[in-house]
PDB file of C-alpha atoms in Angstrom:
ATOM      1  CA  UNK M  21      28.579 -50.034   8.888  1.00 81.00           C
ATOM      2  CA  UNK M  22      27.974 -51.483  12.418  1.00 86.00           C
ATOM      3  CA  UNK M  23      25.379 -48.845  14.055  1.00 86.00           C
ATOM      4  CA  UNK M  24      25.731 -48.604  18.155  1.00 89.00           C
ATOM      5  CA  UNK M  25      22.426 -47.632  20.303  1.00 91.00           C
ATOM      6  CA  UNK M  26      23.859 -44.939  22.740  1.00 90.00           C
ATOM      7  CA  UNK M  27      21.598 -45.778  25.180  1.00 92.00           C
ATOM      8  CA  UNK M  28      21.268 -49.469  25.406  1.00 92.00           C
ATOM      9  CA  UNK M  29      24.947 -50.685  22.984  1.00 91.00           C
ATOM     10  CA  UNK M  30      22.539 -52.472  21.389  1.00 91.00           C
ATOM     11  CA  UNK M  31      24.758 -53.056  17.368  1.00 89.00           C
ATOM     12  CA  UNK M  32      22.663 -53.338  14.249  1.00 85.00           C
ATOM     13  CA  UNK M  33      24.236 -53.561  10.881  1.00 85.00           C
ATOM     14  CA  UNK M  34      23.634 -50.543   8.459  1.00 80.00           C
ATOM     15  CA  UNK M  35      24.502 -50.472   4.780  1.00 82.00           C
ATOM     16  CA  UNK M  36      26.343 -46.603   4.176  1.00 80.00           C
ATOM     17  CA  UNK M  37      24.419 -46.488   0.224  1.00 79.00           C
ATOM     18  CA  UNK M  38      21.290 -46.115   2.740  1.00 79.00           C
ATOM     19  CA  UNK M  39      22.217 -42.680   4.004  1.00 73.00           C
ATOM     20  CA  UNK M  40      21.380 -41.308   0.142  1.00 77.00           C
ATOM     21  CA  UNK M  41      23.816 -38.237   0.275  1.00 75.00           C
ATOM     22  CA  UNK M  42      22.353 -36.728   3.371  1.00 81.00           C
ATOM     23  CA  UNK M  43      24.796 -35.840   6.123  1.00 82.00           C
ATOM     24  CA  UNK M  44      23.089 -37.690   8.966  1.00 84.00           C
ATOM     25  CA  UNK M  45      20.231 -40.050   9.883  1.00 85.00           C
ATOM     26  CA  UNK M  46      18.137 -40.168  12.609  1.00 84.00           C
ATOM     27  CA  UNK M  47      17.462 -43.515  13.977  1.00 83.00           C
ATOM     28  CA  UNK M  48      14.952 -45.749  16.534  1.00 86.00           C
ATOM     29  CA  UNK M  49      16.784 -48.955  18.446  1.00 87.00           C
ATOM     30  CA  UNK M  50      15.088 -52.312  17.237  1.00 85.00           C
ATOM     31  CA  UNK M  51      15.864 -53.159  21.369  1.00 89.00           C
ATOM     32  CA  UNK M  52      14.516 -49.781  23.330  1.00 91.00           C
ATOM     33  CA  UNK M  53      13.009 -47.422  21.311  1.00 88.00           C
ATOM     34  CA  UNK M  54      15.528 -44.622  21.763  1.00 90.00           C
ATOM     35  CA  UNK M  55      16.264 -42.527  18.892  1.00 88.00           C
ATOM     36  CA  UNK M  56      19.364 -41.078  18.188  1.00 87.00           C
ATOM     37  CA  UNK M  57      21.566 -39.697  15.215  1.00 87.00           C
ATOM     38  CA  UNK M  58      23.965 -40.984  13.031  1.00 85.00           C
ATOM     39  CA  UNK M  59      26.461 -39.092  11.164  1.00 86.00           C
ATOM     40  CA  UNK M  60      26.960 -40.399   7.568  1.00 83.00           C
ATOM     41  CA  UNK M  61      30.776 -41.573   7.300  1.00 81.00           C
ATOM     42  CA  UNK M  62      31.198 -40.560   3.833  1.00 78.00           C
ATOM     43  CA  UNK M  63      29.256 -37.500   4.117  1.00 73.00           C
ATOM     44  CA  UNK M  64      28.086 -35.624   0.824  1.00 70.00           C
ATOM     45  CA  UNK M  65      30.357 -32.556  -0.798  1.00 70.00           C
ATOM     46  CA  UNK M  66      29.273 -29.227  -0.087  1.00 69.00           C
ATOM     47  CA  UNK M  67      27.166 -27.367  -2.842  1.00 68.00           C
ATOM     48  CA  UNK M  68      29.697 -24.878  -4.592  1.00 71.00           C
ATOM     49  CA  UNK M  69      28.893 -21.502  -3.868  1.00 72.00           C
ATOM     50  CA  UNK M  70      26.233 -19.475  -5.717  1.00 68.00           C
ATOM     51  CA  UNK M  71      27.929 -16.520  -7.462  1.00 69.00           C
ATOM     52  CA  UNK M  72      27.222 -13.284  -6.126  1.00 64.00           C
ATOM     53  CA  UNK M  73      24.839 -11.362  -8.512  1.00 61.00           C
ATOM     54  CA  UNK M  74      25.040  -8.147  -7.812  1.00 57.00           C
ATOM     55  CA  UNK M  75      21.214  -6.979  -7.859  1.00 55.00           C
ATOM     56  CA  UNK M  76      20.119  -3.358  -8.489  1.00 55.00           C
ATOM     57  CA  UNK M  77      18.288  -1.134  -5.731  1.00 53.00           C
ATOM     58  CA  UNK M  78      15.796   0.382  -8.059  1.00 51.00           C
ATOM     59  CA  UNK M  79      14.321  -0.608 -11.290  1.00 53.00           C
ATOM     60  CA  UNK M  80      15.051   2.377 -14.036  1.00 55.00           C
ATOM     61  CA  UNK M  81      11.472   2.339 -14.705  1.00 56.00           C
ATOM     62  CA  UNK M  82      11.156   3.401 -10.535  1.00 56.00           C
ATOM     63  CA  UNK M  83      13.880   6.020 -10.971  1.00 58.00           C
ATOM     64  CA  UNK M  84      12.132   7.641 -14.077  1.00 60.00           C
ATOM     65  CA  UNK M  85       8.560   7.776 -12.595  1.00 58.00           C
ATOM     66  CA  UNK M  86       9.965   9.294  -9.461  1.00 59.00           C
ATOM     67  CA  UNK M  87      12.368  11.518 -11.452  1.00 56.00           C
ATOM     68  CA  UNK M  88       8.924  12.766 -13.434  1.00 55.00           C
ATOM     69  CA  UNK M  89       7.161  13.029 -10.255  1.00 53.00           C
ATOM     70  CA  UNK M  90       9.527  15.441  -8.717  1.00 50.00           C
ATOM     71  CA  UNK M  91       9.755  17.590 -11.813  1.00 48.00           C
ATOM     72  CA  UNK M  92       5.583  17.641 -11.589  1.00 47.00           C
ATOM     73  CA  UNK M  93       6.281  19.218  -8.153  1.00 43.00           C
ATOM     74  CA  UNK M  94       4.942  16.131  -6.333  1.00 44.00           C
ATOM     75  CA  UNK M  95       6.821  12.555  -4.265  1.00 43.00           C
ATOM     76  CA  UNK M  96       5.626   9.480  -5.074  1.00 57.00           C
ATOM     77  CA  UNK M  97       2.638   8.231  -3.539  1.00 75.00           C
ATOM     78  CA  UNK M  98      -0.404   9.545  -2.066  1.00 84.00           C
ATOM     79  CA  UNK M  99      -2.052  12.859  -3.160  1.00 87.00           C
ATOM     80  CA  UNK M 100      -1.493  15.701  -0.508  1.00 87.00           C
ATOM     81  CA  UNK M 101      -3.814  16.526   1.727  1.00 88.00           C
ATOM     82  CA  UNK M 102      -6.142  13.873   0.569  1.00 90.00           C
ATOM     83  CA  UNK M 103      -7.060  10.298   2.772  1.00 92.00           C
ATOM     84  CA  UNK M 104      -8.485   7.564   0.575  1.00 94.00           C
ATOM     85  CA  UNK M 105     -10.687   4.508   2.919  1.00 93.00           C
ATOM     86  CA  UNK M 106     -12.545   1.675   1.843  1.00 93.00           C
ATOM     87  CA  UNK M 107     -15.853   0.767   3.515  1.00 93.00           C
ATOM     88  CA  UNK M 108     -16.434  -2.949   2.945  1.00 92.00           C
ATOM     89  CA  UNK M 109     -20.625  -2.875   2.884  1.00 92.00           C
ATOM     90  CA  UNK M 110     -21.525  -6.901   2.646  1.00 89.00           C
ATOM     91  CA  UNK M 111     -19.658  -9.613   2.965  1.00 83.00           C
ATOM     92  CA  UNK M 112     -17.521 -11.376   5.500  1.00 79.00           C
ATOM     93  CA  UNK M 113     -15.871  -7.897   7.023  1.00 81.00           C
ATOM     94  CA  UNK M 114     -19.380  -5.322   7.001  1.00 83.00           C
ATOM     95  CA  UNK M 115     -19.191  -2.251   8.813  1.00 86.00           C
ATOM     96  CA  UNK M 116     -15.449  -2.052   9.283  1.00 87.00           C
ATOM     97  CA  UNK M 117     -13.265   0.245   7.117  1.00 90.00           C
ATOM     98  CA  UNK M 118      -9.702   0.432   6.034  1.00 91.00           C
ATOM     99  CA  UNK M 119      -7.311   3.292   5.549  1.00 91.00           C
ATOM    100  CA  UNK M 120      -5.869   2.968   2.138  1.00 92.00           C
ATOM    101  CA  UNK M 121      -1.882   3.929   2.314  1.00 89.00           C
ATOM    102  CA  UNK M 122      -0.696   3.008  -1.082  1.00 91.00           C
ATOM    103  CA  UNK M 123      -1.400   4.002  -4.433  1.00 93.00           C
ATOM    104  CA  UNK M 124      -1.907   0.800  -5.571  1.00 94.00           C
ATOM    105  CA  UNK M 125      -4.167  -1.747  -3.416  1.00 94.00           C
ATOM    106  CA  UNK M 126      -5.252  -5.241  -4.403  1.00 95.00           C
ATOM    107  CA  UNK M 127      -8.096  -6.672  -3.150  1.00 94.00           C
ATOM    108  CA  UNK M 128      -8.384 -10.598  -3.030  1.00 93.00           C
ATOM    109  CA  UNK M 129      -9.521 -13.754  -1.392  1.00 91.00           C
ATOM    110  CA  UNK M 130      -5.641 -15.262  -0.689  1.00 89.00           C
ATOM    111  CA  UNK M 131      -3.182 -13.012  -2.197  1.00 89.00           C
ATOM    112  CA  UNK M 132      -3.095  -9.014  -2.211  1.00 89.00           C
ATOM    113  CA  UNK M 133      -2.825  -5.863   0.434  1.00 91.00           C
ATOM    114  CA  UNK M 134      -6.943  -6.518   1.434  1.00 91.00           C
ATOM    115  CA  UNK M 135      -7.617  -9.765   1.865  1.00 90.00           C
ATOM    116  CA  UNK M 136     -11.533 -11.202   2.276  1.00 90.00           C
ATOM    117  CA  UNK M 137     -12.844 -14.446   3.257  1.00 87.00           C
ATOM    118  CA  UNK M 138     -15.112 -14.860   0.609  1.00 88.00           C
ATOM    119  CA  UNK M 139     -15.441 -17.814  -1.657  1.00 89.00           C
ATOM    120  CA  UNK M 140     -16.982 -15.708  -4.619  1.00 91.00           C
ATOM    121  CA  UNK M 141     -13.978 -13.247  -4.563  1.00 92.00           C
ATOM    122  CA  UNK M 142     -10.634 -14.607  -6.740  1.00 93.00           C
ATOM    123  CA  UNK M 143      -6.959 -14.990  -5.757  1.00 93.00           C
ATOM    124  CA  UNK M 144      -6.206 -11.320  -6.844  1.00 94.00           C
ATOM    125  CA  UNK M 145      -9.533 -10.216  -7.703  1.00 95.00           C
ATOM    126  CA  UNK M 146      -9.412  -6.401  -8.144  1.00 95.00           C
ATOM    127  CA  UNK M 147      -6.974  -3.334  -7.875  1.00 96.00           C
ATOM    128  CA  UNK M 148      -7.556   0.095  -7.230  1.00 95.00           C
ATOM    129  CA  UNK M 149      -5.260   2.772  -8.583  1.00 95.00           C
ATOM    130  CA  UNK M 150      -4.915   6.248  -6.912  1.00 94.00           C
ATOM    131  CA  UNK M 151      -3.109   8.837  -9.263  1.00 93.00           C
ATOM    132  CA  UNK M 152      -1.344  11.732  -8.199  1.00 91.00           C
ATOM    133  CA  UNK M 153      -4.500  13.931  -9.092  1.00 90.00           C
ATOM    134  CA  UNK M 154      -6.444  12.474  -6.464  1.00 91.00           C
ATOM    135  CA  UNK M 155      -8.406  10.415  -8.868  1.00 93.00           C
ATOM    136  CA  UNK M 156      -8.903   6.420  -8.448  1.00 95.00           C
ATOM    137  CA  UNK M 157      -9.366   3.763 -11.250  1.00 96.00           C
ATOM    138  CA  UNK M 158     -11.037   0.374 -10.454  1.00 96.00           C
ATOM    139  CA  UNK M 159      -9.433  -2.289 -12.252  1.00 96.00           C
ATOM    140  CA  UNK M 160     -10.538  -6.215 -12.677  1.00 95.00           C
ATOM    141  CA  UNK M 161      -7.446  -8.548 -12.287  1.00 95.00           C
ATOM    142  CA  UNK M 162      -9.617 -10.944 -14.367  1.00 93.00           C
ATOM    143  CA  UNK M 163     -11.573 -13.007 -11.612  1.00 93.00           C
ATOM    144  CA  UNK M 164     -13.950 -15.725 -12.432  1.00 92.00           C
ATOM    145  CA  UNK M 165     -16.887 -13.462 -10.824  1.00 92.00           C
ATOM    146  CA  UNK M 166     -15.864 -10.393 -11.759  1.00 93.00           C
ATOM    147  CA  UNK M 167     -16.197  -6.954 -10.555  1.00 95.00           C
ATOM    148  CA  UNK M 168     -18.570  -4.272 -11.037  1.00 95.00           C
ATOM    149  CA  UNK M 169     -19.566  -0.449 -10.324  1.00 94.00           C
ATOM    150  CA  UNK M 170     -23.025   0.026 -10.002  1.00 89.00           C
ATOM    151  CA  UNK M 171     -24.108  -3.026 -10.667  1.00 89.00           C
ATOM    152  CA  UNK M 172     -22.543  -3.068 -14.352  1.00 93.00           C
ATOM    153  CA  UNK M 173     -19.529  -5.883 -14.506  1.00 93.00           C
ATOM    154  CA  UNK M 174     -16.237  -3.980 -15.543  1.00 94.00           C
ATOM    155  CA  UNK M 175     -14.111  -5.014 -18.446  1.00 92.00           C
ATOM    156  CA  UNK M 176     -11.279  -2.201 -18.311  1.00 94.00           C
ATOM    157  CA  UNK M 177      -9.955   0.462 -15.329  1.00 95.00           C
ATOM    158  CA  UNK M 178     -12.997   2.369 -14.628  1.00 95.00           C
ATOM    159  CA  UNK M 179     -12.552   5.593 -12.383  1.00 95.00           C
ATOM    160  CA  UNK M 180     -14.757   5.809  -9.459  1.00 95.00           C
ATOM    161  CA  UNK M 181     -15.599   8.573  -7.030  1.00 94.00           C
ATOM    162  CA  UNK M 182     -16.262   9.518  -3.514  1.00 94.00           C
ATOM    163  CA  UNK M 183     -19.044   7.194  -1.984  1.00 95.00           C
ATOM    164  CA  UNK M 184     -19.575   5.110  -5.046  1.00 95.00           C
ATOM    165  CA  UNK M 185     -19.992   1.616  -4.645  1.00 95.00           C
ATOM    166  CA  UNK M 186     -18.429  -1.712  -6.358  1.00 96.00           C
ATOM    167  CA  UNK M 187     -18.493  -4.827  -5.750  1.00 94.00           C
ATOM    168  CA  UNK M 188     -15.853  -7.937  -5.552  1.00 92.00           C
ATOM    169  CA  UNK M 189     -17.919 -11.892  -5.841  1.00 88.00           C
ATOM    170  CA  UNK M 190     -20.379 -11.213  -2.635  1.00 88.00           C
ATOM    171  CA  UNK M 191     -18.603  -8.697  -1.258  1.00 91.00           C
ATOM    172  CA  UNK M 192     -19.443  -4.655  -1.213  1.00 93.00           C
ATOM    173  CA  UNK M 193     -17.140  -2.066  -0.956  1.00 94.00           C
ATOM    174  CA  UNK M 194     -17.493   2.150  -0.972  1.00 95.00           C
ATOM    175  CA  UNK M 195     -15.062   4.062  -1.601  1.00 95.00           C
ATOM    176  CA  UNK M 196     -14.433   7.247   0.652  1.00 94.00           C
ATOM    177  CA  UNK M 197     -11.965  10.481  -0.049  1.00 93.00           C
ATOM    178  CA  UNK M 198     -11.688  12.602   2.266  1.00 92.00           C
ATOM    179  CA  UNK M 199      -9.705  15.997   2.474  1.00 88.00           C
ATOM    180  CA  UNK M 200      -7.416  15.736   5.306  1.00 80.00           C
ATOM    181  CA  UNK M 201      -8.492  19.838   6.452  1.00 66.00           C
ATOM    182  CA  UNK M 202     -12.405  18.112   6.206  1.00 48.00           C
ATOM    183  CA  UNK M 203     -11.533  15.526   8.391  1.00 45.00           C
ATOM    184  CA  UNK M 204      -9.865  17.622  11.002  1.00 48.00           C
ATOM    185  CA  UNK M 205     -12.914  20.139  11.575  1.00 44.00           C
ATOM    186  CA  UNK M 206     -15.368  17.024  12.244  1.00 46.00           C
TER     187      UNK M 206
END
């Protein structure tokens, strides 16, 4: 294939086995420098279409939690009346605090919904759990440093309470409930 520099007609020869099944090829003239592209003559076949998998909304598992939930008398998600923070103590983000507004939050140094820039914390180091009973469960996602609650390293979901303390690698973190009414008259 004789290739044709659109800006100086410069011709170089180009074997077509070079473009390797791509469509096109982007080139620099030997002569000027321009670059330009080149459509392959023999271009590859389009892919054949990826059957269409329908894919379900909600997982049954979903649908039966929330179908027990609203039998119980409560939705899905956060207890009523109730507001759930986390006070990071040490570590790379001290003295700031962060509304938690899921039941299920995972703390980590690259992956998870709180994320902290510190090298003693894992991937996905820790998870807290807040049931619909207003009660929340510390659980290790088994880091390398792991986790502990007053200063004893956690093996299984412990439950922790209003101002306690627990720490993830270097960082410390308190947990705080407060009633929304509470909260309101301060």
């Amino acid at each position: 294939m004789i290739v044709v520099c659109p800006n100086c007609a410069a011709r170089f020869q180009y074997g077509e086995e070079r473009f390797q099944g791509v469509k096109a090829k982007r080139f620099r003239c030997p002569k000027c420098g321009h670059v330009f592209e080149v459509q392959n003559p023999n271009p590859p076949a389009p892919p054949p279409p990826e059957p269409v998998v329908a894919k379900p909304t909600e997982t049954t598992a979903r649908k039966d939690r929330e179908a027990m939930m609203a039998m119980a008398g409560q939705e899905p998600g956060l207890p009523q009346g109730m507001r759930f923070s986390l006070a990071f103590l040490s570590g790379p983000q001290a003295s700031s605090v962060r509304m938690l507004e899921q039941t299920s939050t995972v703390i980590g140094r690259e992956e998870g919904d709180v994320i902290i820039n510190d090298p003693e914390t894992s991937r996905r180091h820790a998870r807290l759990d807040i049931h619909p009973d207003g009660t929340v469960w510390l659980s290790d996602l088994g880091s390398t440093n792991g986790t502990a609650v007053a200063g004893v390293t956690i093996t299984e979901p412990t439950q922790i309470e209003d101002r306690q303390e627990f720490s993830c690698g270097r960082s410390t973190f308190m947990l705080l409930i407060r009633a929304v009414d509470a909260m309101s008259m301060e």
